[in-house]
Amino acid sequence: MAQSFGNIIRAGIATVPLTEFEIIERFFAAPGPQRSDVCLGIGDDAAIMQVPAGHDLVSCVDMLVRGQHFPEDMVAEDVGYRAMAVNLSDMAAMGAEPAWATLALSLPEPDESWLARFAEGLIGLAREHGVALVGGDTVKGPLVASVQMAGLVPSGTALRRDGAQPGDRLFVTGAPGEAAAGLALWQRGLRVPQGPAARLLRRFNRPQPRVAQGIDLRGIASACIDVSDGLAADLGHLVQASGIGAVIELESLPVSDELAEVADPMQARRYVLSGGDDYELCFAVPVRGLLDFERRARDWACAVTEIGEICDSPGLFARVCGEIEPLEEGGFDHFR
Ligand code: ADP
Ligand code: MG
């Protein structure tokens, strides 16, 4: 809907009202990557894209509300980056190649410098992944950024949560828990971090969606999910969808040096299991596919760790010192 923002914003010394159309024109219409499969992009009532034959369209949307999904004082570039990143991560979890995005943006006031930096974060990451911004909606309201994304997979090859089988091995990319540790540092007021804190905070502010890894896992992983709510919680969704359970080897959980520097061993493992905002991939690989998987994962730009296996009994279990017990009941406390 076309609308004028009632507010007056400051541009240098002069004050000018910025309309919705000027916002779109100035910050979102031009700068993204161009794709030959976009027949009609920003400017009409809807966008038109060509879906290649033999492919499935994969679609997702995520909504980021200020104060709810990102800190009130998160810098604009990081908000833009995150809005794109969380959707890229959903594409990664499906093994899809991200292609097109739309942006629904609710803004309290059309702050030009905020918008320029937001667009830089958002479109910068879109460019890295070859995603074209093909439309959106811009309204006045509380700060909410919602990106909707569509991607492609060869028909029938998308990764899902519901294919894991008992005996499959479980893996996780990267270093889950670091983002939550970084957020905790931010919440304690750390703004110009150095050393390990800088890396942790960056992991919260600039999560790396594992798009290439997701694509590589097509035909290999039996089930896959991205870790946004915490490893245990998201693995819980995967096992529930697959109608099976999982045993996590607590001693195999990856604890990065940076995490170990800011948290004691018990706290660190808690971060790994229940911290959120990691946007890593957690997936199951059938034993027959392990060699193929290892060959592909050798070229990955991120670490990958085997953390356990799929079992018959529904639920999540932890193995520590040879003992298996339900994760909820005691597993979390067996970090000694
Ligand atoms: P309509 O009223 O038909 O919904 P709008 O006036 O809302 O159209 O938007 C005009 C054009 O600008 C549309 O092509 C829309 O997709 C695009 N657009 C609006 N807001 C954004 C945004 N934040 N980012 C990218 N494109 C946008
Ligand atoms: Mg219209």
Coordinates of C-alpha atoms and ligand atoms in Angstrom, one line a residue:
M1 CA 0.0 0.0 0.0
A2 CA 1.3 3.4 -0.8
Q3 CA 1.5 5.7 2.2
S4 CA 3.4 8.7 3.3
F5 CA 5.3 8.6 6.6
G6 CA 4.0 11.5 8.6
N7 CA 7.3 12.1 10.2
I8 CA 9.9 14.5 9.0
I9 CA 13.4 13.2 8.9
R10 CA 16.7 15.1 8.9
A11 CA 18.8 14.9 5.7
G12 CA 21.8 17.1 6.4
I13 CA 20.4 20.5 7.5
A14 CA 17.3 20.4 5.5
T15 CA 14.3 18.3 6.6
V16 CA 12.5 16.2 4.0
P17 CA 9.7 13.8 4.3
L18 CA 10.6 10.4 2.8
T19 CA 7.7 8.6 1.2
E20 CA 7.3 4.9 0.9
F21 CA 8.2 5.1 -2.8
E22 CA 11.3 7.1 -2.1
I23 CA 12.4 4.6 0.5
I24 CA 11.9 1.7 -1.9
E25 CA 13.6 3.5 -4.8
R26 CA 16.5 4.7 -2.7
F27 CA 17.3 1.7 -0.6
F28 CA 15.9 -1.4 -2.1
A29 CA 15.1 -1.2 -5.8
A30 CA 18.5 -0.8 -7.4
P31 CA 21.4 -2.4 -5.5
G32 CA 20.8 -6.2 -5.4
P33 CA 22.1 -8.9 -7.7
Q34 CA 20.2 -9.2 -11.0
R35 CA 19.1 -12.7 -12.0
S36 CA 18.1 -13.7 -15.5
D37 CA 15.2 -15.8 -14.0
V38 CA 13.4 -12.6 -12.7
C39 CA 11.0 -11.5 -15.4
L40 CA 9.6 -8.7 -13.4
G41 CA 11.1 -7.4 -10.1
I42 CA 10.3 -4.4 -7.8
G43 CA 7.8 -1.9 -9.2
D44 CA 4.7 -3.8 -10.2
D45 CA 1.9 -5.3 -8.0
A46 CA 3.8 -8.6 -7.8
A47 CA 7.1 -10.1 -9.0
I48 CA 7.3 -12.8 -11.7
M49 CA 10.1 -15.4 -11.6
Q50 CA 10.8 -18.4 -13.9
V51 CA 11.0 -21.8 -12.1
P52 CA 13.2 -24.1 -14.1
A53 CA 11.7 -27.4 -15.3
G54 CA 12.5 -30.4 -13.0
H55 CA 12.7 -28.3 -9.9
D56 CA 10.7 -27.8 -6.8
L57 CA 10.1 -24.3 -5.3
V58 CA 11.0 -24.1 -1.6
S59 CA 9.5 -21.2 0.3
C60 CA 10.0 -19.8 3.8
V61 CA 9.4 -16.6 5.8
D62 CA 10.8 -15.3 9.1
M63 CA 9.8 -12.3 11.1
L64 CA 12.2 -10.3 13.3
V65 CA 10.5 -8.0 15.9
R66 CA 12.8 -5.5 17.7
G67 CA 13.3 -6.3 21.3
Q68 CA 11.8 -9.8 20.7
H69 CA 14.1 -11.4 18.1
F70 CA 17.0 -9.0 18.2
P71 CA 18.2 -6.5 20.9
E72 CA 16.8 -3.0 20.8
D73 CA 20.2 -1.5 20.2
M74 CA 21.4 -3.9 17.6
V75 CA 23.1 -1.9 14.8
A76 CA 21.1 -1.5 11.6
E77 CA 23.6 -3.4 9.4
D78 CA 23.3 -6.4 11.7
V79 CA 19.5 -6.3 11.7
G80 CA 19.4 -6.3 7.9
Y81 CA 22.0 -9.0 7.8
R82 CA 20.1 -11.1 10.2
A83 CA 16.7 -10.7 8.4
M84 CA 18.4 -12.2 5.3
A85 CA 20.5 -14.8 7.2
V86 CA 17.7 -16.5 9.1
N87 CA 15.9 -17.2 5.8
L88 CA 19.1 -18.4 4.1
S89 CA 19.5 -20.7 7.0
D90 CA 16.0 -22.2 6.4
M91 CA 16.9 -22.6 2.7
A92 CA 20.1 -24.4 3.8
A93 CA 18.2 -26.7 6.1
M94 CA 16.1 -27.8 3.1
G95 CA 19.1 -28.2 0.8
A96 CA 17.7 -25.5 -1.4
E97 CA 19.5 -23.0 -3.5
P98 CA 18.2 -19.6 -2.4
A99 CA 17.0 -17.5 -5.4
W100 CA 14.5 -14.7 -4.6
A101 CA 13.4 -12.7 -1.6
T102 CA 10.8 -10.2 -0.7
L103 CA 11.0 -7.8 2.3
A104 CA 8.2 -6.7 4.5
L105 CA 9.4 -3.8 6.6
S106 CA 7.6 -1.9 9.4
L107 CA 9.4 1.2 10.5
P108 CA 8.7 3.7 13.3
E109 CA 10.2 6.5 11.3
P110 CA 12.0 6.7 7.9
D111 CA 15.5 7.3 9.3
E112 CA 17.7 7.6 6.3
S113 CA 21.0 6.6 7.8
W114 CA 19.4 3.6 9.6
L115 CA 17.8 2.5 6.3
A116 CA 21.0 2.8 4.4
R117 CA 22.8 0.7 6.8
F118 CA 20.0 -1.8 7.1
A119 CA 19.9 -2.2 3.4
E120 CA 23.6 -2.6 3.2
G121 CA 23.5 -5.5 5.7
L122 CA 20.5 -7.1 4.0
I123 CA 21.5 -6.7 0.4
G124 CA 25.2 -7.4 1.1
L125 CA 24.4 -10.8 2.3
A126 CA 21.8 -11.4 -0.5
R127 CA 24.5 -10.5 -3.0
E128 CA 26.9 -13.1 -1.5
H129 CA 24.3 -15.8 -2.1
G130 CA 23.0 -14.5 -5.5
V131 CA 19.6 -13.8 -4.1
A132 CA 17.5 -11.1 -5.9
L133 CA 15.2 -8.8 -3.9
V134 CA 12.1 -8.9 -6.0
G135 CA 9.5 -7.0 -3.9
G136 CA 8.2 -6.2 -0.5
D137 CA 6.0 -3.9 1.5
T138 CA 6.9 -0.9 3.6
V139 CA 4.7 0.5 6.4
K140 CA 4.9 2.7 9.4
G141 CA 4.8 0.9 12.7
P142 CA 7.0 -0.8 15.3
L143 CA 10.3 -2.0 13.9
V144 CA 9.7 -5.4 12.3
A145 CA 11.7 -6.8 9.4
S146 CA 10.3 -9.9 7.6
V147 CA 12.1 -11.5 4.7
Q148 CA 10.3 -14.1 2.6
M149 CA 12.5 -16.3 0.5
A150 CA 12.1 -18.8 -2.3
G151 CA 14.7 -21.2 -3.5
L152 CA 15.1 -24.2 -5.8
V153 CA 15.9 -27.9 -5.5
P154 CA 15.9 -30.6 -8.2
S155 CA 12.5 -32.2 -7.9
G156 CA 12.2 -34.5 -4.9
T157 CA 15.6 -33.8 -3.5
A158 CA 14.8 -31.3 -0.7
L159 CA 16.1 -32.2 2.8
R160 CA 13.4 -32.6 5.4
R161 CA 13.1 -33.2 9.1
D162 CA 11.2 -36.4 8.9
G163 CA 13.5 -39.0 7.2
A164 CA 15.9 -40.0 10.0
Q165 CA 16.2 -43.8 10.8
P166 CA 17.6 -45.7 13.7
G167 CA 21.3 -46.2 13.3
D168 CA 21.9 -42.9 11.3
R169 CA 24.7 -40.8 12.6
L170 CA 24.1 -37.3 13.8
F171 CA 26.2 -34.3 13.0
V172 CA 26.3 -30.6 13.6
T173 CA 28.1 -27.9 11.7
G174 CA 30.2 -25.2 13.3
A175 CA 30.2 -24.3 17.0
P176 CA 26.7 -24.2 18.4
G177 CA 26.4 -22.2 21.6
E178 CA 28.8 -19.4 20.6
A179 CA 26.0 -17.1 19.5
A180 CA 24.2 -17.4 22.8
A181 CA 27.4 -16.8 24.7
G182 CA 27.9 -13.7 22.4
L183 CA 24.4 -12.5 23.1
A184 CA 25.0 -12.9 26.9
L185 CA 28.1 -10.7 26.6
W186 CA 26.1 -8.1 24.7
Q187 CA 23.4 -8.2 27.3
R188 CA 26.1 -7.6 30.0
G189 CA 27.0 -4.4 28.2
L190 CA 30.0 -5.4 26.1
R191 CA 30.1 -3.3 23.0
V192 CA 33.7 -3.2 21.8
P193 CA 34.9 -6.7 22.5
Q194 CA 38.3 -8.1 21.9
G195 CA 39.8 -11.6 21.7
P196 CA 37.4 -14.5 22.1
A197 CA 34.5 -12.2 23.1
A198 CA 34.8 -10.5 19.7
R199 CA 34.4 -13.8 17.9
L200 CA 31.4 -14.8 20.1
L201 CA 29.6 -11.5 19.6
R202 CA 30.3 -11.7 15.8
R203 CA 28.7 -15.2 15.8
F204 CA 25.6 -13.7 17.3
N205 CA 25.5 -10.6 15.0
R206 CA 26.7 -12.3 11.8
P207 CA 25.6 -15.9 11.7
Q208 CA 26.9 -17.8 8.7
P209 CA 24.0 -19.6 7.0
R210 CA 25.3 -23.0 5.9
V211 CA 23.8 -22.8 2.4
A212 CA 26.6 -24.7 0.5
Q213 CA 26.6 -27.4 3.1
G214 CA 22.8 -27.9 2.9
I215 CA 23.1 -28.2 -0.9
D216 CA 25.9 -30.8 -0.5
L217 CA 23.8 -32.8 1.9
R218 CA 21.1 -33.5 -0.8
G219 CA 21.0 -37.2 -1.5
I220 CA 23.2 -37.8 1.6
A221 CA 21.4 -36.6 4.8
S222 CA 18.2 -38.5 5.8
A223 CA 17.0 -35.5 7.8
C224 CA 18.2 -32.0 8.5
I225 CA 17.2 -28.9 10.5
D226 CA 18.8 -25.6 11.2
V227 CA 19.6 -24.7 14.8
S228 CA 17.8 -21.5 15.7
D229 CA 16.3 -22.3 19.1
G230 CA 19.2 -24.4 20.5
L231 CA 20.6 -27.8 19.5
A232 CA 18.6 -29.9 21.9
A233 CA 15.3 -28.1 21.1
D234 CA 15.8 -28.3 17.3
L235 CA 17.1 -31.9 17.4
G236 CA 14.0 -32.6 19.4
H237 CA 11.9 -31.3 16.4
L238 CA 13.8 -33.5 14.0
V239 CA 13.4 -36.7 16.0
Q240 CA 9.7 -35.9 16.6
A241 CA 9.1 -35.4 12.9
S242 CA 11.0 -38.6 12.1
G243 CA 9.2 -40.6 14.8
I244 CA 12.4 -41.8 16.4
G245 CA 14.9 -40.6 19.1
A246 CA 18.5 -39.6 19.3
V247 CA 21.4 -40.3 21.7
I248 CA 23.8 -37.4 22.1
E249 CA 27.4 -38.2 23.1
L250 CA 27.9 -35.4 25.6
E251 CA 31.7 -35.8 25.4
S252 CA 31.6 -35.3 21.6
L253 CA 29.8 -32.0 21.7
P254 CA 32.0 -29.3 20.1
V255 CA 33.1 -26.6 22.6
S256 CA 35.2 -24.0 20.9
D257 CA 38.2 -22.4 22.5
E258 CA 36.5 -19.1 22.6
L259 CA 33.5 -20.5 24.4
A260 CA 35.7 -22.3 26.8
E261 CA 37.4 -19.0 27.6
V262 CA 34.2 -17.2 28.7
A263 CA 32.3 -20.1 30.3
D264 CA 33.2 -22.9 32.7
P265 CA 32.9 -26.4 31.2
M266 CA 29.4 -27.0 32.5
Q267 CA 28.1 -23.6 31.3
A268 CA 29.8 -24.1 28.0
R269 CA 28.0 -27.4 27.3
R270 CA 24.8 -25.8 28.3
Y271 CA 25.4 -23.1 25.7
V272 CA 26.1 -25.8 23.1
L273 CA 22.9 -27.7 23.9
S274 CA 20.5 -25.0 24.6
G275 CA 21.9 -21.7 23.3
G276 CA 20.0 -20.3 20.3
D277 CA 20.6 -18.2 17.2
D278 CA 23.4 -20.4 15.9
Y279 CA 22.0 -21.1 12.5
E280 CA 24.1 -24.2 12.2
L281 CA 22.8 -27.4 10.5
C282 CA 22.0 -30.5 12.5
F283 CA 21.5 -33.6 10.3
A284 CA 21.4 -37.4 10.2
V285 CA 23.5 -39.5 7.8
P286 CA 22.7 -43.2 7.2
V287 CA 25.8 -45.4 7.7
R288 CA 25.9 -46.4 4.0
G289 CA 26.3 -42.7 3.0
L290 CA 29.1 -41.9 5.5
L291 CA 32.0 -42.3 3.1
D292 CA 30.4 -40.1 0.5
F293 CA 29.5 -37.6 3.2
E294 CA 33.0 -37.4 4.6
R295 CA 34.4 -36.9 1.1
R296 CA 32.1 -33.9 0.6
A297 CA 32.5 -32.4 4.0
R298 CA 36.3 -32.3 3.6
D299 CA 35.9 -29.2 1.4
W300 CA 33.5 -27.4 3.7
A301 CA 34.6 -24.0 5.0
C302 CA 33.1 -24.9 8.5
A303 CA 33.8 -27.6 11.0
V304 CA 31.4 -30.5 11.3
T305 CA 31.2 -32.8 14.4
E306 CA 29.6 -36.2 14.9
I307 CA 27.6 -35.8 18.1
G308 CA 25.6 -39.1 18.4
E309 CA 23.1 -41.3 16.6
I310 CA 19.5 -41.9 15.9
C311 CA 17.8 -44.6 18.1
D312 CA 14.4 -46.4 18.2
S313 CA 13.1 -45.0 21.4
P314 CA 11.4 -41.7 20.9
G315 CA 13.0 -38.7 22.7
L316 CA 16.4 -37.3 23.3
F317 CA 19.0 -39.1 25.4
A318 CA 22.5 -38.3 26.5
R319 CA 25.3 -40.7 26.8
V320 CA 28.0 -39.8 29.3
C321 CA 30.6 -42.2 30.7
G322 CA 28.8 -45.1 29.0
E323 CA 25.5 -44.4 30.7
I324 CA 22.4 -43.4 28.7
E325 CA 19.7 -41.2 30.3
P326 CA 16.9 -38.9 29.1
L327 CA 18.4 -35.6 28.2
E328 CA 15.7 -33.6 30.0
E329 CA 16.0 -35.5 33.3
G330 CA 19.7 -35.5 33.9
G331 CA 21.6 -35.2 30.7
F332 CA 22.0 -31.5 31.0
D333 CA 23.6 -31.8 34.5
H334 CA 26.1 -34.5 33.6
F335 CA 28.8 -32.1 32.3
R336 CA 31.3 -32.8 35.0
Ligands
ADP1 P1 1.1 -2.5 -3.8 O1 0.4 -1.3 -3.2 O2 0.7 -2.9 -5.1 O3 1.2 -3.6 -2.8 P2 3.5 -1.2 -3.0 O4 3.1 0.3 -3.3 O5 3.4 -1.7 -1.6 O6 2.6 -2.1 -4.0 O7 5.0 -1.4 -3.5 C1 5.4 -1.0 -4.8 C2 6.5 -1.9 -5.3 O8 7.6 -1.8 -4.4 C3 6.1 -3.3 -5.3 O9 6.7 -3.9 -6.4 C4 6.7 -3.9 -4.0 O10 7.0 -5.3 -4.2 C5 7.9 -3.1 -3.9 N1 8.3 -2.9 -2.4 C6 7.6 -2.3 -1.4 N2 8.3 -2.2 -0.3 C7 9.5 -2.9 -0.5 C8 10.7 -3.2 0.2 N3 10.8 -2.8 1.5 N4 11.7 -3.8 -0.4 C9 11.6 -4.2 -1.7 N5 10.5 -3.9 -2.5 C10 9.5 -3.2 -1.9
MG2 MG -0.9 -3.5 -5.9

